[in-house]
C-alpha positions as a LaTeX table, in Angstrom:
\begin{tabular}{lrrr}
\hline
Residue & $x$ (\AA) & $y$ (\AA) & $z$ (\AA) \\
\hline
Unk1 & 95.05 & 64.84 & 92.26 \\
Unk2 & 98.38 & 66.54 & 92.95 \\
Unk3 & 99.82 & 65.07 & 96.18 \\
Unk4 & 100.50 & 68.40 & 97.84 \\
Unk5 & 96.95 & 69.58 & 97.18 \\
Unk6 & 95.49 & 66.33 & 98.50 \\
Unk7 & 97.41 & 66.86 & 101.72 \\
Unk8 & 96.36 & 70.50 & 101.95 \\
Unk9 & 92.69 & 69.58 & 101.59 \\
Unk10 & 93.10 & 67.10 & 104.45 \\
Unk11 & 94.98 & 69.69 & 106.50 \\
Unk12 & 92.35 & 72.37 & 105.98 \\
Unk13 & 89.54 & 69.98 & 106.81 \\
Unk14 & 91.40 & 69.26 & 110.03 \\
Unk15 & 91.81 & 72.99 & 110.61 \\
Unk16 & 88.08 & 73.61 & 110.42 \\
Unk17 & 87.17 & 70.71 & 112.69 \\
Unk18 & 89.86 & 70.73 & 115.36 \\
Unk19 & 87.73 & 72.78 & 117.75 \\
Unk20 & 84.33 & 74.43 & 117.98 \\
Unk21 & 83.65 & 77.87 & 116.51 \\
Unk22 & 82.29 & 80.66 & 118.69 \\
Unk23 & 79.43 & 82.91 & 117.64 \\
Unk24 & 79.79 & 86.69 & 117.76 \\
Unk25 & 77.36 & 89.58 & 117.45 \\
Unk26 & 77.31 & 91.49 & 114.18 \\
Unk27 & 78.51 & 94.81 & 115.55 \\
Unk28 & 81.97 & 96.41 & 115.67 \\
Unk29 & 82.90 & 94.71 & 118.95 \\
Unk30 & 81.66 & 91.31 & 117.80 \\
Unk31 & 83.40 & 91.53 & 114.44 \\
Unk32 & 86.66 & 92.67 & 116.02 \\
Unk33 & 86.60 & 89.86 & 118.59 \\
Unk34 & 85.75 & 87.34 & 115.87 \\
Unk35 & 88.66 & 88.45 & 113.69 \\
Unk36 & 91.15 & 88.43 & 116.54 \\
Unk37 & 90.02 & 84.97 & 117.68 \\
Unk38 & 90.11 & 83.47 & 114.16 \\
Unk39 & 93.69 & 84.60 & 113.76 \\
Unk40 & 94.64 & 83.61 & 117.30 \\
Unk41 & 93.52 & 80.01 & 116.80 \\
Unk42 & 94.34 & 79.41 & 113.13 \\
Unk43 & 97.21 & 81.63 & 111.96 \\
Unk44 & 100.46 & 79.67 & 111.61 \\
Unk45 & 103.34 & 82.18 & 111.76 \\
Unk46 & 103.16 & 83.99 & 115.09 \\
Unk47 & 106.53 & 82.56 & 116.13 \\
Unk48 & 108.26 & 83.22 & 112.79 \\
Unk49 & 106.94 & 86.78 & 112.78 \\
Unk50 & 107.82 & 87.40 & 116.42 \\
Unk51 & 104.32 & 88.74 & 117.07 \\
Unk52 & 102.71 & 88.68 & 120.54 \\
Unk53 & 99.06 & 88.47 & 119.50 \\
Unk54 & 97.81 & 89.13 & 123.04 \\
Unk55 & 99.82 & 92.34 & 123.12 \\
Unk56 & 98.31 & 93.29 & 119.76 \\
Unk57 & 94.84 & 92.71 & 121.24 \\
Unk58 & 95.67 & 94.92 & 124.22 \\
Unk59 & 96.57 & 97.80 & 121.90 \\
Unk60 & 93.70 & 97.50 & 119.45 \\
Unk61 & 90.77 & 96.43 & 121.62 \\
Unk62 & 90.39 & 99.83 & 123.36 \\
Unk63 & 89.96 & 101.43 & 119.92 \\
Unk64 & 86.76 & 99.49 & 119.22 \\
Unk65 & 83.44 & 101.28 & 119.63 \\
Unk66 & 80.01 & 100.19 & 118.51 \\
Unk67 & 79.60 & 103.73 & 117.18 \\
Unk68 & 82.36 & 103.16 & 114.59 \\
Unk69 & 81.47 & 103.31 & 110.90 \\
Unk70 & 82.15 & 100.26 & 108.72 \\
Unk71 & 85.09 & 102.04 & 107.12 \\
Unk72 & 86.60 & 102.96 & 110.49 \\
Unk73 & 86.26 & 99.39 & 111.70 \\
Unk74 & 87.70 & 98.01 & 108.47 \\
Unk75 & 90.72 & 100.30 & 108.58 \\
Unk76 & 91.44 & 99.48 & 112.21 \\
Unk77 & 91.12 & 95.72 & 111.63 \\
Unk78 & 93.35 & 95.99 & 108.55 \\
Unk79 & 95.98 & 97.79 & 110.63 \\
Unk80 & 95.80 & 94.97 & 113.18 \\
Unk81 & 96.32 & 92.33 & 110.49 \\
Unk82 & 99.25 & 94.30 & 109.11 \\
Unk83 & 101.04 & 93.68 & 112.41 \\
Unk84 & 101.64 & 90.17 & 111.00 \\
Unk85 & 103.61 & 91.53 & 108.00 \\
Unk86 & 102.09 & 88.81 & 105.80 \\
Unk87 & 101.21 & 89.31 & 102.15 \\
Unk88 & 98.85 & 86.33 & 102.32 \\
Unk89 & 96.69 & 87.94 & 105.00 \\
Unk90 & 93.81 & 90.08 & 103.75 \\
Unk91 & 90.48 & 91.45 & 104.95 \\
Unk92 & 87.83 & 91.81 & 102.24 \\
Unk93 & 84.65 & 93.91 & 102.27 \\
Unk94 & 82.45 & 95.08 & 99.42 \\
Unk95 & 84.29 & 98.42 & 99.38 \\
Unk96 & 87.92 & 97.40 & 99.95 \\
Unk97 & 90.49 & 94.62 & 100.35 \\
Unk98 & 93.37 & 95.15 & 102.74 \\
Unk99 & 96.83 & 94.11 & 101.66 \\
Unk100 & 100.17 & 94.33 & 103.44 \\
Unk101 & 102.59 & 95.81 & 100.90 \\
Unk102 & 105.72 & 96.52 & 102.89 \\
Unk103 & 107.04 & 92.99 & 102.39 \\
Unk104 & 108.09 & 94.24 & 98.92 \\
Unk105 & 107.54 & 98.03 & 98.81 \\
Unk106 & 110.39 & 98.76 & 101.24 \\
Unk107 & 112.92 & 97.01 & 98.97 \\
Unk108 & 114.64 & 97.92 & 95.68 \\
Unk109 & 112.80 & 97.43 & 92.40 \\
Unk110 & 114.99 & 94.73 & 90.86 \\
Unk111 & 113.19 & 93.95 & 87.62 \\
Unk112 & 112.28 & 95.94 & 84.53 \\
Unk113 & 110.47 & 94.09 & 81.74 \\
Unk114 & 111.21 & 96.87 & 79.27 \\
Unk115 & 114.93 & 96.75 & 80.08 \\
Unk116 & 115.16 & 93.02 & 79.39 \\
Unk117 & 112.90 & 92.96 & 76.35 \\
Unk118 & 114.56 & 95.93 & 74.65 \\
Unk119 & 118.24 & 95.49 & 75.47 \\
Unk120 & 118.61 & 91.70 & 75.76 \\
Unk121 & 115.82 & 90.21 & 73.66 \\
Unk122 & 115.49 & 93.02 & 71.09 \\
Unk123 & 111.72 & 92.54 & 71.40 \\
Unk124 & 112.26 & 89.23 & 69.61 \\
Unk125 & 111.19 & 86.27 & 71.73 \\
Unk126 & 108.73 & 83.39 & 71.75 \\
Unk127 & 105.85 & 82.99 & 74.21 \\
Unk128 & 103.73 & 80.07 & 75.35 \\
Unk129 & 102.10 & 78.94 & 78.61 \\
Unk130 & 102.93 & 82.29 & 80.19 \\
Unk131 & 106.65 & 81.80 & 79.50 \\
Unk132 & 108.70 & 84.12 & 77.27 \\
Unk133 & 111.84 & 82.47 & 75.96 \\
Unk134 & 114.79 & 83.19 & 73.70 \\
Unk135 & 118.46 & 82.39 & 73.13 \\
Unk136 & 120.84 & 85.10 & 74.30 \\
Unk137 & 123.94 & 85.93 & 72.18 \\
Unk138 & 126.14 & 84.13 & 74.71 \\
Unk139 & 124.31 & 80.88 & 73.79 \\
Unk140 & 122.41 & 80.89 & 77.06 \\
Unk141 & 118.73 & 80.07 & 77.11 \\
Unk142 & 116.44 & 82.61 & 78.77 \\
Unk143 & 113.01 & 81.84 & 80.22 \\
Unk144 & 110.86 & 84.55 & 81.80 \\
Unk145 & 107.97 & 83.16 & 83.85 \\
Unk146 & 106.02 & 86.11 & 85.22 \\
Unk147 & 103.36 & 84.23 & 87.19 \\
Unk148 & 102.76 & 80.69 & 88.35 \\
Unk149 & 99.12 & 81.49 & 87.70 \\
Unk150 & 99.73 & 80.62 & 84.03 \\
Unk151 & 99.23 & 76.89 & 83.49 \\
Unk152 & 102.29 & 75.22 & 81.97 \\
Unk153 & 101.33 & 72.71 & 79.31 \\
Unk154 & 103.62 & 69.67 & 79.16 \\
Unk155 & 103.74 & 69.88 & 75.36 \\
Unk156 & 104.51 & 73.59 & 75.51 \\
Unk157 & 107.34 & 72.94 & 77.94 \\
Unk158 & 108.71 & 70.28 & 75.58 \\
Unk159 & 108.76 & 72.86 & 72.79 \\
Unk160 & 110.53 & 75.42 & 74.97 \\
Unk161 & 113.26 & 73.05 & 76.14 \\
Unk162 & 113.72 & 71.59 & 72.67 \\
Unk163 & 114.21 & 75.10 & 71.28 \\
Unk164 & 116.78 & 75.89 & 74.01 \\
Unk165 & 118.43 & 72.46 & 73.88 \\
Unk166 & 121.58 & 73.66 & 72.07 \\
Unk167 & 122.31 & 76.28 & 74.75 \\
Unk168 & 125.14 & 75.82 & 77.24 \\
Unk169 & 123.10 & 76.97 & 80.23 \\
Unk170 & 119.68 & 78.30 & 81.18 \\
Unk171 & 118.44 & 81.40 & 82.99 \\
Unk172 & 114.99 & 81.20 & 84.61 \\
Unk173 & 113.82 & 84.70 & 85.49 \\
Unk174 & 111.15 & 84.75 & 88.23 \\
Unk175 & 111.79 & 88.26 & 89.47 \\
Unk176 & 108.51 & 89.88 & 90.52 \\
Unk177 & 106.66 & 86.59 & 90.04 \\
Unk178 & 103.97 & 86.91 & 92.71 \\
Unk179 & 103.02 & 83.24 & 92.79 \\
Unk180 & 100.03 & 81.26 & 91.61 \\
Unk181 & 99.35 & 77.54 & 91.39 \\
Unk182 & 101.81 & 75.13 & 93.02 \\
Unk183 & 100.92 & 72.47 & 90.46 \\
Unk184 & 102.88 & 74.60 & 87.97 \\
Unk185 & 105.86 & 74.53 & 90.33 \\
Unk186 & 105.86 & 70.74 & 90.17 \\
Unk187 & 105.42 & 70.69 & 86.38 \\
Unk188 & 108.49 & 72.88 & 85.91 \\
Unk189 & 110.73 & 71.31 & 88.56 \\
Unk190 & 110.12 & 67.82 & 87.18 \\
Unk191 & 112.18 & 68.74 & 84.10 \\
Unk192 & 115.27 & 69.36 & 86.24 \\
Unk193 & 115.39 & 66.21 & 88.40 \\
Unk194 & 116.38 & 62.66 & 87.50 \\
Unk195 & 114.92 & 60.77 & 90.45 \\
Unk196 & 112.20 & 61.04 & 93.06 \\
Unk197 & 113.24 & 64.07 & 95.09 \\
Unk198 & 112.26 & 65.34 & 98.53 \\
Unk199 & 111.24 & 68.96 & 97.91 \\
Unk200 & 109.76 & 70.08 & 101.21 \\
Unk201 & 107.51 & 69.54 & 104.19 \\
Unk202 & 104.06 & 70.79 & 105.16 \\
Unk203 & 102.82 & 71.32 & 108.71 \\
Unk204 & 99.26 & 72.36 & 109.63 \\
Unk205 & 97.47 & 73.54 & 112.75 \\
Unk206 & 95.98 & 70.76 & 114.89 \\
Unk207 & 94.48 & 72.89 & 117.65 \\
Unk208 & 93.91 & 76.47 & 118.84 \\
Unk209 & 97.29 & 76.91 & 120.55 \\
Unk210 & 100.01 & 78.85 & 118.75 \\
Unk211 & 102.28 & 75.78 & 118.88 \\
Unk212 & 99.62 & 73.19 & 117.99 \\
Unk213 & 101.05 & 71.85 & 114.73 \\
Unk214 & 101.14 & 68.49 & 113.02 \\
Unk215 & 104.38 & 66.63 & 112.49 \\
Unk216 & 105.89 & 67.93 & 109.21 \\
Unk217 & 104.68 & 65.86 & 106.27 \\
Unk218 & 107.28 & 65.25 & 103.55 \\
Unk219 & 106.30 & 65.69 & 99.92 \\
Unk220 & 108.22 & 64.61 & 96.84 \\
Unk221 & 108.39 & 65.34 & 93.12 \\
Unk222 & 109.07 & 62.70 & 90.48 \\
Unk223 & 110.88 & 63.39 & 87.20 \\
Unk224 & 108.74 & 64.06 & 84.14 \\
Unk225 & 107.48 & 60.90 & 82.47 \\
Unk226 & 109.55 & 59.09 & 79.85 \\
Unk227 & 109.66 & 60.84 & 76.51 \\
Unk228 & 109.55 & 64.38 & 77.90 \\
Unk229 & 112.45 & 66.74 & 77.24 \\
Unk230 & 114.62 & 67.26 & 80.30 \\
Unk231 & 117.32 & 69.79 & 81.23 \\
Unk232 & 120.55 & 68.76 & 82.96 \\
Unk233 & 122.84 & 71.70 & 82.23 \\
Unk234 & 123.63 & 74.62 & 84.61 \\
Unk235 & 120.73 & 76.86 & 85.62 \\
Unk236 & 120.63 & 80.34 & 87.12 \\
Unk237 & 117.36 & 81.38 & 88.77 \\
Unk238 & 116.91 & 85.15 & 89.03 \\
Unk239 & 114.94 & 86.36 & 92.07 \\
Unk240 & 113.76 & 89.62 & 93.57 \\
Unk241 & 111.83 & 90.68 & 96.65 \\
Unk242 & 108.70 & 90.45 & 94.49 \\
Unk243 & 109.24 & 86.69 & 94.11 \\
Unk244 & 106.46 & 85.46 & 96.37 \\
Unk245 & 104.22 & 82.54 & 97.35 \\
Unk246 & 104.40 & 79.72 & 94.76 \\
Unk247 & 107.40 & 81.44 & 93.16 \\
Unk248 & 109.07 & 81.48 & 96.58 \\
Unk249 & 108.34 & 77.74 & 96.83 \\
Unk250 & 109.91 & 77.18 & 93.41 \\
Unk251 & 113.02 & 79.09 & 94.53 \\
Unk252 & 113.29 & 77.03 & 97.74 \\
Unk253 & 113.21 & 73.79 & 95.74 \\
Unk254 & 115.54 & 74.87 & 92.96 \\
Unk255 & 118.15 & 76.23 & 95.37 \\
Unk256 & 118.79 & 72.75 & 96.74 \\
Unk257 & 119.15 & 71.05 & 93.34 \\
Unk258 & 122.59 & 70.41 & 91.81 \\
Unk259 & 123.85 & 72.77 & 89.09 \\
Unk260 & 121.38 & 75.47 & 90.16 \\
Unk261 & 122.48 & 78.95 & 91.31 \\
Unk262 & 120.17 & 81.58 & 92.81 \\
Unk263 & 121.10 & 85.09 & 91.69 \\
Unk264 & 119.56 & 88.43 & 92.69 \\
Unk265 & 117.98 & 89.34 & 96.01 \\
Unk266 & 116.21 & 87.47 & 98.80 \\
Unk267 & 112.69 & 86.51 & 97.78 \\
Unk268 & 109.58 & 87.90 & 99.47 \\
Unk269 & 108.58 & 84.69 & 101.24 \\
Unk270 & 104.90 & 83.88 & 101.48 \\
Unk271 & 105.19 & 80.19 & 102.32 \\
Unk272 & 101.90 & 79.95 & 104.21 \\
Unk273 & 99.03 & 78.18 & 102.45 \\
Unk274 & 96.05 & 80.55 & 102.65 \\
Unk275 & 92.76 & 79.66 & 104.33 \\
Unk276 & 89.53 & 81.67 & 104.25 \\
Unk277 & 87.05 & 82.47 & 106.99 \\
Unk278 & 84.25 & 84.99 & 107.49 \\
Unk279 & 83.25 & 87.58 & 110.08 \\
Unk280 & 79.63 & 88.02 & 111.32 \\
Unk281 & 79.19 & 91.04 & 109.02 \\
Unk282 & 80.12 & 88.98 & 105.97 \\
Unk283 & 83.63 & 90.33 & 105.50 \\
Unk284 & 86.09 & 87.69 & 104.38 \\
Unk285 & 89.46 & 87.11 & 105.98 \\
Unk286 & 92.28 & 85.18 & 104.33 \\
Unk287 & 95.38 & 84.16 & 106.25 \\
Unk288 & 98.30 & 81.72 & 106.31 \\
Unk289 & 97.18 & 78.47 & 107.91 \\
Unk290 & 99.67 & 75.79 & 106.74 \\
Unk291 & 103.42 & 76.22 & 106.82 \\
Unk292 & 105.54 & 74.97 & 103.91 \\
Unk293 & 109.16 & 74.17 & 104.81 \\
Unk294 & 112.05 & 73.49 & 102.46 \\
Unk295 & 113.63 & 70.07 & 101.97 \\
Unk296 & 116.01 & 70.72 & 104.90 \\
Unk297 & 113.09 & 71.49 & 107.22 \\
Unk298 & 113.66 & 75.26 & 107.30 \\
Unk299 & 110.90 & 77.82 & 107.16 \\
Unk300 & 110.72 & 79.74 & 103.89 \\
Unk301 & 108.26 & 82.37 & 105.12 \\
Unk302 & 110.98 & 85.01 & 105.36 \\
Unk303 & 112.30 & 84.38 & 101.85 \\
Unk304 & 115.02 & 82.43 & 100.05 \\
Unk305 & 118.48 & 83.96 & 99.98 \\
Unk306 & 120.62 & 83.97 & 96.85 \\
Unk307 & 123.51 & 81.53 & 96.56 \\
Unk308 & 126.54 & 82.74 & 98.52 \\
Unk309 & 128.35 & 85.43 & 96.56 \\
Unk310 & 125.44 & 85.91 & 94.15 \\
Unk311 & 123.42 & 88.61 & 95.91 \\
Unk312 & 123.06 & 91.62 & 93.63 \\
Unk313 & 120.59 & 94.44 & 93.05 \\
Unk314 & 119.57 & 96.18 & 89.85 \\
Unk315 & 121.71 & 99.31 & 89.45 \\
Unk316 & 119.39 & 102.16 & 88.33 \\
Unk317 & 122.29 & 104.09 & 86.77 \\
Unk318 & 123.34 & 101.06 & 84.73 \\
Unk319 & 119.73 & 100.44 & 83.74 \\
Unk320 & 119.54 & 103.89 & 82.16 \\
Unk321 & 122.36 & 102.75 & 79.87 \\
Unk322 & 120.61 & 99.49 & 79.00 \\
Unk323 & 122.24 & 97.16 & 81.52 \\
Unk324 & 120.38 & 94.82 & 83.85 \\
Unk325 & 123.11 & 94.18 & 86.43 \\
Unk326 & 121.39 & 91.06 & 87.76 \\
Unk327 & 121.04 & 89.52 & 84.32 \\
Unk328 & 124.59 & 90.60 & 83.41 \\
Unk329 & 125.88 & 88.90 & 86.55 \\
Unk330 & 124.05 & 85.68 & 85.64 \\
Unk331 & 125.39 & 85.69 & 82.08 \\
Unk332 & 128.96 & 86.27 & 83.26 \\
Unk333 & 128.59 & 83.62 & 85.95 \\
Unk334 & 127.33 & 80.97 & 83.55 \\
Unk335 & 129.75 & 81.76 & 80.69 \\
Unk336 & 132.68 & 81.53 & 83.11 \\
Unk337 & 131.69 & 78.00 & 84.10 \\
Unk338 & 129.64 & 78.70 & 87.21 \\
Unk339 & 126.98 & 76.19 & 88.20 \\
Unk340 & 128.79 & 73.14 & 86.82 \\
\hline
\end{tabular}
């Protein structure tokens, strides 16, 4: 079993057993109180978000009435959860799932698949394991990984890196990658390291208090096994605000590796490992319960910033003329010797 997942299972078992669960009536008041209490005792980012959960209760509790319809209750509870500004926090009923969108919707759209495929790849690229790849005219390898939900096969990754082996540098485009499975993060990162590498820490709730956390647990990645194709040349990782969750974790790890440059905009964050619970009425609630820190012990919930001097947005005017200003910046950076 993947080490990080083994730890998370232990952490979540601890989360569910660290204190007794209260029972609530299945009516609007009971469901509201249950939701507020679940979050109060188990959510892990109150401090990072700067949210006073008691103050939130004081504002929302007077709105609850046992005469409310299910939709009215759902909408009010969703609004309360949105106070956390967390894309990993959702309320689910048979008729709707709440989702906080402003973590990305209030920011520029910094990726266009059509722009890249038409003007840089000429619609001529290879695809496997959810990765599109090609060699750009500047002899730079290009990999587009749109979701860490696509399983990366080790053999497929060998084929990709073998194909790109003659290139002088590599661009990994994870703009608008909304996350997925962290096992795929490890599979990919292992091709870029030469020794056992500290890649982050995990801390989980140990009690109901907002500051009741375990000591951060270090986790490491090892290089890919002997015989696999590795990459040791310069890398540029392209990011956008839509780079979230497992993709955010990948960015936090890659940023601290040698010969790697982060180019684009600050990622969307989403470093909390989700946990699920249920209200008396059967609605599900998902929320961040375990905090993942980077290898320097810093929170990554608020996103990973580009390398100094490499923050750039997609210029809509340039895009009309076939130019992806983020990708252009990366190509110029790498061809001029950056990242070495």
